[in-house]
PDB file of C-alpha atoms in Angstrom:
ATOM      1  CA  MET A  59      -6.920 -14.737 -14.416  1.00 92.00           C
ATOM      2  CA  VAL A  60      -6.495 -11.213 -12.040  1.00 98.00           C
ATOM      3  CA  ARG A  61     -10.018  -9.431 -12.092  1.00 98.00           C
ATOM      4  CA  ALA A  62      -9.866  -7.015  -9.105  1.00 98.00           C
ATOM      5  CA  ILE A  63      -7.692  -5.397  -6.861  1.00 98.00           C
ATOM      6  CA  LEU A  64      -8.284  -4.882  -3.113  1.00 98.00           C
ATOM      7  CA  ILE A  65      -5.757  -1.750  -1.129  1.00 98.00           C
ATOM      8  CA  ASP A  66      -5.192  -1.228   1.998  1.00 98.00           C
ATOM      9  CA  LEU A  67      -5.495   2.278   3.165  1.00 97.00           C
ATOM     10  CA  ASP A  68      -3.222   3.581   6.497  1.00 95.00           C
ATOM     11  CA  GLY A  69       0.377   2.514   4.920  1.00 95.00           C
ATOM     12  CA  THR A  70      -0.271   1.882   1.827  1.00 98.00           C
ATOM     13  CA  LEU A  71      -2.468   4.692   0.127  1.00 98.00           C
ATOM     14  CA  LEU A  72      -1.612   7.405   2.664  1.00 98.00           C
ATOM     15  CA  ASP A  73       0.189   8.304   5.159  1.00 97.00           C
ATOM     16  CA  THR A  74      -1.940   9.279   7.750  1.00 95.00           C
ATOM     17  CA  ALA A  75       0.608   8.434  11.128  1.00 95.00           C
ATOM     18  CA  PRO A  76       0.555  12.157  10.969  1.00 96.00           C
ATOM     19  CA  ASP A  77      -2.717  12.968  11.265  1.00 95.00           C
ATOM     20  CA  LEU A  78      -3.252   9.732  14.083  1.00 95.00           C
ATOM     21  CA  ALA A  79      -0.511  11.452  16.317  1.00 96.00           C
ATOM     22  CA  ALA A  80      -2.232  14.357  15.557  1.00 97.00           C
ATOM     23  CA  ALA A  81      -6.127  13.591  17.121  1.00 97.00           C
ATOM     24  CA  ALA A  82      -3.995  10.680  19.438  1.00 97.00           C
ATOM     25  CA  ASN A  83      -1.802  13.910  20.778  1.00 97.00           C
ATOM     26  CA  ALA A  84      -4.709  16.157  21.449  1.00 97.00           C
ATOM     27  CA  MET A  85      -6.984  13.309  23.102  1.00 97.00           C
ATOM     28  CA  LEU A  86      -3.841  12.605  25.695  1.00 97.00           C
ATOM     29  CA  ALA A  87      -3.605  16.944  26.469  1.00 97.00           C
ATOM     30  CA  ASP A  88      -7.435  16.829  26.964  1.00 97.00           C
ATOM     31  CA  ILE A  89      -7.380  13.914  29.750  1.00 95.00           C
ATOM     32  CA  GLY A  90      -3.896  14.675  30.956  1.00 95.00           C
ATOM     33  CA  ARG A  91      -1.589  12.105  30.008  1.00 95.00           C
ATOM     34  CA  PRO A  92       1.669  12.878  28.119  1.00 95.00           C
ATOM     35  CA  ALA A  93       2.201  12.800  24.618  1.00 97.00           C
ATOM     36  CA  ARG A  94       3.604  10.279  22.112  1.00 96.00           C
ATOM     37  CA  THR A  95       6.245  10.975  19.451  1.00 97.00           C
ATOM     38  CA  LEU A  96       5.151  10.643  15.470  1.00 96.00           C
ATOM     39  CA  ASP A  97       7.294   7.266  15.749  1.00 94.00           C
ATOM     40  CA  GLU A  98       5.639   5.663  18.927  1.00 94.00           C
ATOM     41  CA  VAL A  99       2.232   6.256  16.651  1.00 94.00           C
ATOM     42  CA  LYS A 100       3.353   4.341  13.692  1.00 92.00           C
ATOM     43  CA  THR A 101       4.324   0.883  15.398  1.00 91.00           C
ATOM     44  CA  TYR A 102       0.356   1.824  17.375  1.00 91.00           C
ATOM     45  CA  ILE A 103      -1.255   1.514  13.576  1.00 89.00           C
ATOM     46  CA  GLY A 104      -2.857  -1.573  12.405  1.00 78.00           C
ATOM     47  CA  LYS A 105      -5.199  -2.763  14.837  1.00 79.00           C
ATOM     48  CA  GLY A 106      -7.758  -0.915  14.695  1.00 82.00           C
ATOM     49  CA  ILE A 107      -8.447   2.686  16.563  1.00 88.00           C
ATOM     50  CA  PRO A 108      -9.454   1.593  19.575  1.00 90.00           C
ATOM     51  CA  ARG A 109      -6.376  -0.926  19.919  1.00 89.00           C
ATOM     52  CA  LEU A 110      -4.056   2.685  18.914  1.00 93.00           C
ATOM     53  CA  VAL A 111      -5.921   4.559  21.742  1.00 96.00           C
ATOM     54  CA  GLU A 112      -5.511   1.535  24.137  1.00 95.00           C
ATOM     55  CA  ARG A 113      -1.588   1.572  23.208  1.00 94.00           C
ATOM     56  CA  CYS A 114      -1.383   5.057  23.633  1.00 96.00           C
ATOM     57  CA  LEU A 115      -2.271   4.889  27.567  1.00 95.00           C
ATOM     58  CA  ALA A 116       0.224   3.000  28.003  1.00 89.00           C
ATOM     59  CA  GLY A 117      -1.195   0.445  30.462  1.00 82.00           C
ATOM     60  CA  ASP A 118      -3.507   2.622  32.497  1.00 87.00           C
ATOM     61  CA  LEU A 119      -6.691   1.720  30.650  1.00 91.00           C
ATOM     62  CA  SER A 120      -8.989   3.291  33.295  1.00 91.00           C
ATOM     63  CA  GLU A 121      -9.957   6.157  30.940  1.00 92.00           C
ATOM     64  CA  LEU A 122     -10.550   4.179  27.686  1.00 95.00           C
ATOM     65  CA  GLY A 123     -13.787   5.702  27.403  1.00 94.00           C
ATOM     66  CA  ARG A 124     -13.547   8.849  27.245  1.00 96.00           C
ATOM     67  CA  ALA A 125     -10.243   8.886  25.654  1.00 97.00           C
ATOM     68  CA  LEU A 126     -12.019   6.741  22.833  1.00 96.00           C
ATOM     69  CA  GLU A 127     -14.524   9.327  22.298  1.00 96.00           C
ATOM     70  CA  VAL A 128     -12.154  11.932  22.677  1.00 97.00           C
ATOM     71  CA  PHE A 129     -10.255  10.886  19.969  1.00 97.00           C
ATOM     72  CA  LYS A 130     -12.937  10.223  17.253  1.00 95.00           C
ATOM     73  CA  VAL A 131     -13.730  14.613  18.106  1.00 96.00           C
ATOM     74  CA  HIS A 132     -10.250  15.292  17.168  1.00 96.00           C
ATOM     75  CA  TYR A 133      -9.952  12.484  14.500  1.00 94.00           C
ATOM     76  CA  GLU A 134     -12.724  13.380  12.944  1.00 92.00           C
ATOM     77  CA  LYS A 135     -12.217  17.251  12.664  1.00 89.00           C
ATOM     78  CA  ASP A 136      -8.937  16.849  11.163  1.00 85.00           C
ATOM     79  CA  SER A 137      -8.077  14.300   9.651  1.00 89.00           C
ATOM     80  CA  GLY A 138      -6.309  14.154   6.119  1.00 92.00           C
ATOM     81  CA  LEU A 139      -4.717  17.561   7.046  1.00 93.00           C
ATOM     82  CA  TYR A 140      -1.573  16.176   7.899  1.00 94.00           C
ATOM     83  CA  SER A 141      -1.477  12.735   5.701  1.00 95.00           C
ATOM     84  CA  SER A 142       0.033  12.410   2.304  1.00 97.00           C
ATOM     85  CA  ILE A 143      -0.109  10.235  -0.355  1.00 98.00           C
ATOM     86  CA  TYR A 144       2.715   8.271  -0.959  1.00 98.00           C
ATOM     87  CA  PRO A 145       5.027   7.905  -4.031  1.00 98.00           C
ATOM     88  CA  GLY A 146       4.060   5.865  -6.767  1.00 98.00           C
ATOM     89  CA  VAL A 147       0.126   5.767  -5.389  1.00 98.00           C
ATOM     90  CA  VAL A 148      -1.581   8.307  -8.552  1.00 98.00           C
ATOM     91  CA  ASP A 149       0.332   6.224 -10.732  1.00 98.00           C
ATOM     92  CA  GLY A 150      -0.239   2.993  -9.723  1.00 98.00           C
ATOM     93  CA  LEU A 151      -4.102   3.313  -9.432  1.00 98.00           C
ATOM     94  CA  LYS A 152      -3.977   4.508 -12.858  1.00 98.00           C
ATOM     95  CA  ALA A 153      -2.668   1.843 -14.350  1.00 98.00           C
ATOM     96  CA  LEU A 154      -4.316  -0.798 -12.459  1.00 98.00           C
ATOM     97  CA  LYS A 155      -7.842   0.983 -13.562  1.00 95.00           C
ATOM     98  CA  GLN A 156      -8.256  -1.485 -16.147  1.00 95.00           C
ATOM     99  CA  TYR A 157      -9.232  -3.994 -12.673  1.00 98.00           C
ATOM    100  CA  ARG A 158     -12.006  -3.675 -10.634  1.00 98.00           C
ATOM    101  CA  LEU A 159     -10.772  -1.861  -7.561  1.00 98.00           C
ATOM    102  CA  ALA A 160     -11.615  -1.693  -3.569  1.00 98.00           C
ATOM    103  CA  CYS A 161     -10.144   0.013  -0.617  1.00 98.00           C
ATOM    104  CA  VAL A 162     -10.331  -2.514   2.303  1.00 98.00           C
ATOM    105  CA  THR A 163      -9.449  -0.880   5.455  1.00 96.00           C
ATOM    106  CA  ASN A 164     -10.032  -1.298   9.454  1.00 93.00           C
ATOM    107  CA  LYS A 165     -10.893   2.367   9.598  1.00 91.00           C
ATOM    108  CA  ALA A 166     -14.567   2.886  10.328  1.00 91.00           C
ATOM    109  CA  GLU A 167     -16.530   4.461   7.494  1.00 95.00           C
ATOM    110  CA  ARG A 168     -17.279   7.627   8.791  1.00 92.00           C
ATOM    111  CA  PHE A 169     -13.554   8.405   8.898  1.00 93.00           C
ATOM    112  CA  THR A 170     -12.119   6.367   5.266  1.00 95.00           C
ATOM    113  CA  ARG A 171     -15.125   8.640   3.050  1.00 95.00           C
ATOM    114  CA  PRO A 172     -14.229  11.453   3.565  1.00 94.00           C
ATOM    115  CA  LEU A 173     -10.529  11.036   4.049  1.00 95.00           C
ATOM    116  CA  LEU A 174     -10.155   9.067   0.577  1.00 97.00           C
ATOM    117  CA  GLU A 175     -12.610  12.337  -1.286  1.00 96.00           C
ATOM    118  CA  ARG A 176      -9.929  14.957   0.861  1.00 94.00           C
ATOM    119  CA  LYS A 177      -7.207  13.145  -0.916  1.00 96.00           C
ATOM    120  CA  GLY A 178      -8.721  12.870  -4.058  1.00 97.00           C
ATOM    121  CA  LEU A 179      -8.127   9.176  -4.327  1.00 98.00           C
ATOM    122  CA  ALA A 180     -11.988   8.043  -3.949  1.00 98.00           C
ATOM    123  CA  LYS A 181     -12.706   8.505  -7.664  1.00 98.00           C
ATOM    124  CA  TYR A 182     -10.524   5.269  -8.315  1.00 98.00           C
ATOM    125  CA  PHE A 183     -12.449   2.746  -6.521  1.00 98.00           C
ATOM    126  CA  ASP A 184     -15.527   0.581  -7.313  1.00 98.00           C
ATOM    127  CA  ALA A 185     -15.840   0.100  -3.438  1.00 98.00           C
ATOM    128  CA  ILE A 186     -14.517   0.515  -0.111  1.00 98.00           C
ATOM    129  CA  VAL A 187     -14.995  -2.093   2.482  1.00 98.00           C
ATOM    130  CA  CYS A 188     -14.196  -0.312   5.913  1.00 96.00           C
ATOM    131  CA  GLY A 189     -13.985  -1.706   9.765  1.00 93.00           C
ATOM    132  CA  ASP A 190     -17.284  -1.817  11.084  1.00 94.00           C
ATOM    133  CA  MET A 191     -18.617  -2.966   7.683  1.00 97.00           C
ATOM    134  CA  VAL A 192     -18.064  -6.277   8.839  1.00 97.00           C
ATOM    135  CA  ALA A 193     -17.952  -8.278  12.358  1.00 96.00           C
ATOM    136  CA  ARG A 194     -14.846  -8.411  12.870  1.00 95.00           C
ATOM    137  CA  GLY A 195     -11.889  -6.824  11.052  1.00 94.00           C
ATOM    138  CA  LYS A 196      -8.748  -7.420   9.597  1.00 95.00           C
ATOM    139  CA  PRO A 197      -6.600 -10.323  10.184  1.00 96.00           C
ATOM    140  CA  ASP A 198      -9.930 -11.750   9.520  1.00 97.00           C
ATOM    141  CA  PRO A 199     -11.120 -12.085   5.808  1.00 98.00           C
ATOM    142  CA  ALA A 200     -14.631 -10.763   6.652  1.00 98.00           C
ATOM    143  CA  CYS A 201     -13.345  -7.463   4.891  1.00 98.00           C
ATOM    144  CA  TYR A 202     -11.739  -9.080   1.637  1.00 98.00           C
ATOM    145  CA  LEU A 203     -14.643 -11.152   1.233  1.00 98.00           C
ATOM    146  CA  MET A 204     -16.972  -8.174   1.318  1.00 98.00           C
ATOM    147  CA  ALA A 205     -14.839  -6.246  -1.168  1.00 98.00           C
ATOM    148  CA  CYS A 206     -14.661  -9.235  -3.456  1.00 98.00           C
ATOM    149  CA  GLY A 207     -18.788 -10.278  -3.069  1.00 98.00           C
ATOM    150  CA  ARG A 208     -19.074  -6.431  -4.199  1.00 98.00           C
ATOM    151  CA  LEU A 209     -16.793  -6.468  -6.977  1.00 98.00           C
ATOM    152  CA  GLY A 210     -18.256  -9.521  -8.279  1.00 98.00           C
ATOM    153  CA  VAL A 211     -15.613 -11.920  -8.094  1.00 98.00           C
ATOM    154  CA  ALA A 212     -13.989 -15.150  -6.490  1.00 98.00           C
ATOM    155  CA  PRO A 213     -11.266 -14.996  -3.962  1.00 98.00           C
ATOM    156  CA  ALA A 214      -8.850 -16.491  -6.364  1.00 98.00           C
ATOM    157  CA  GLU A 215      -9.422 -13.181  -9.404  1.00 98.00           C
ATOM    158  CA  ALA A 216      -8.431 -10.773  -7.126  1.00 98.00           C
ATOM    159  CA  VAL A 217      -4.903  -9.437  -5.537  1.00 98.00           C
ATOM    160  CA  VAL A 218      -4.846  -7.613  -2.068  1.00 98.00           C
ATOM    161  CA  ILE A 219      -2.191  -5.072  -1.910  1.00 98.00           C
ATOM    162  CA  GLY A 220      -1.244  -3.886   1.983  1.00 98.00           C
ATOM    163  CA  ASP A 221       1.802  -3.504   4.405  1.00 96.00           C
ATOM    164  CA  SER A 222       1.223  -5.345   7.582  1.00 94.00           C
ATOM    165  CA  GLU A 223       1.233  -8.683   8.340  1.00 95.00           C
ATOM    166  CA  ASN A 224      -2.665  -7.407   9.256  1.00 94.00           C
ATOM    167  CA  ASP A 225      -3.176  -7.536   5.662  1.00 97.00           C
ATOM    168  CA  VAL A 226      -1.060 -10.848   4.906  1.00 98.00           C
ATOM    169  CA  LEU A 227      -3.462 -13.474   6.934  1.00 97.00           C
ATOM    170  CA  ALA A 228      -6.925 -11.790   5.976  1.00 98.00           C
ATOM    171  CA  ALA A 229      -5.766 -12.301   2.540  1.00 98.00           C
ATOM    172  CA  ARG A 230      -4.254 -15.674   2.888  1.00 98.00           C
ATOM    173  CA  ALA A 231      -7.634 -16.619   5.130  1.00 98.00           C
ATOM    174  CA  ALA A 232      -9.537 -15.672   2.052  1.00 98.00           C
ATOM    175  CA  GLY A 233      -7.598 -17.644  -0.457  1.00 98.00           C
ATOM    176  CA  ILE A 234      -6.439 -14.400  -1.656  1.00 98.00           C
ATOM    177  CA  ARG A 235      -3.016 -13.466  -3.331  1.00 98.00           C
ATOM    178  CA  VAL A 236      -0.830 -10.662  -1.587  1.00 98.00           C
ATOM    179  CA  LEU A 237       1.454  -7.892  -2.567  1.00 98.00           C
ATOM    180  CA  CYS A 238       3.921  -6.045   0.274  1.00 98.00           C
ATOM    181  CA  VAL A 239       4.601  -2.278   0.360  1.00 98.00           C
ATOM    182  CA  PRO A 240       8.312  -1.725   2.560  1.00 97.00           C
ATOM    183  CA  TYR A 241       6.991   1.648   3.640  1.00 96.00           C
ATOM    184  CA  GLY A 242       3.930   1.632   5.615  1.00 94.00           C
ATOM    185  CA  TYR A 243       3.673   0.394   9.586  1.00 91.00           C
ATOM    186  CA  ASN A 244       3.429  -3.392  10.347  1.00 88.00           C
ATOM    187  CA  GLU A 245       3.872  -2.129  13.899  1.00 83.00           C
ATOM    188  CA  GLY A 246       7.547  -1.669  13.122  1.00 82.00           C
ATOM    189  CA  ARG A 247       8.682  -5.122  11.937  1.00 89.00           C
ATOM    190  CA  PRO A 248      10.239  -5.042   8.049  1.00 92.00           C
ATOM    191  CA  VAL A 249       7.792  -7.017   5.779  1.00 94.00           C
ATOM    192  CA  GLU A 250       9.864  -9.030   3.878  1.00 94.00           C
ATOM    193  CA  ALA A 251       9.629 -11.329   7.036  1.00 93.00           C
ATOM    194  CA  LEU A 252       5.423 -11.843   6.000  1.00 96.00           C
ATOM    195  CA  ASP A 253       4.251 -14.630   3.863  1.00 96.00           C
ATOM    196  CA  CYS A 254       2.999 -12.493   0.861  1.00 97.00           C
ATOM    197  CA  ASP A 255       3.370 -13.515  -2.125  1.00 98.00           C
ATOM    198  CA  ALA A 256       6.218 -10.645  -3.534  1.00 98.00           C
ATOM    199  CA  VAL A 257       7.126  -7.225  -1.687  1.00 98.00           C
ATOM    200  CA  VAL A 258       6.872  -4.322  -4.050  1.00 98.00           C
ATOM    201  CA  PRO A 259       8.377  -0.532  -3.492  1.00 98.00           C
ATOM    202  CA  ASP A 260       5.115   0.943  -4.453  1.00 98.00           C
ATOM    203  CA  ILE A 261       1.591   0.723  -5.657  1.00 98.00           C
ATOM    204  CA  ARG A 262       3.265   1.593  -9.191  1.00 98.00           C
ATOM    205  CA  ALA A 263       5.082  -1.547  -9.291  1.00 98.00           C
ATOM    206  CA  ALA A 264       2.913  -3.418  -8.552  1.00 98.00           C
ATOM    207  CA  ALA A 265       0.566  -2.401 -11.062  1.00 98.00           C
ATOM    208  CA  ARG A 266       3.369  -3.509 -13.535  1.00 97.00           C
ATOM    209  CA  LEU A 267       4.304  -7.183 -11.700  1.00 98.00           C
ATOM    210  CA  ILE A 268       0.053  -8.272 -11.697  1.00 97.00           C
ATOM    211  CA  SER A 269       0.025  -6.757 -14.992  1.00 95.00           C
ATOM    212  CA  SER A 270       2.980  -8.410 -16.712  1.00 90.00           C
TER     213      SER A 270
END
């Protein structure tokens, strides 16, 4: 029996790559490094902001600490300005409100809550679990286990919806079924190769499958 749905943020609910690319390029300009294209930044998403910034620096990590702080300033100020809600998300969330819902992300809380509020999605979630709330983010299962605890369900009663290997590995480690959407990031690799229970076109289709 399914009682709860745990949904990833970046690449699943929202196309946040334009925001992340804008913050990354503002940071790179501030420290005198060459800009990255949107397509490049998309392949850097999925392991958290520190890893994204590290990848933007392309091996020369001499200014990593400064770069990370500069990135956070730009991202906090502009997060949500360029991101967009994927098709099917709002209808899917409405259909899934018969279950307990959590947004589970590696993004820090200071960025996550304002972003969900700005895009009008926060109201759909009974819990929000962020990367800085646990000792280790995805692919560690801690965030999904915390979400289950906050929603009052067992892992076997939950389903994860995500877009990346991180989501699949964390869900499997937590003992939770997992569906993947194909339009996200997954570091540029196809989700069809992942060990998920099914690939669904969007959140609306996921809702139909879960409720069938």
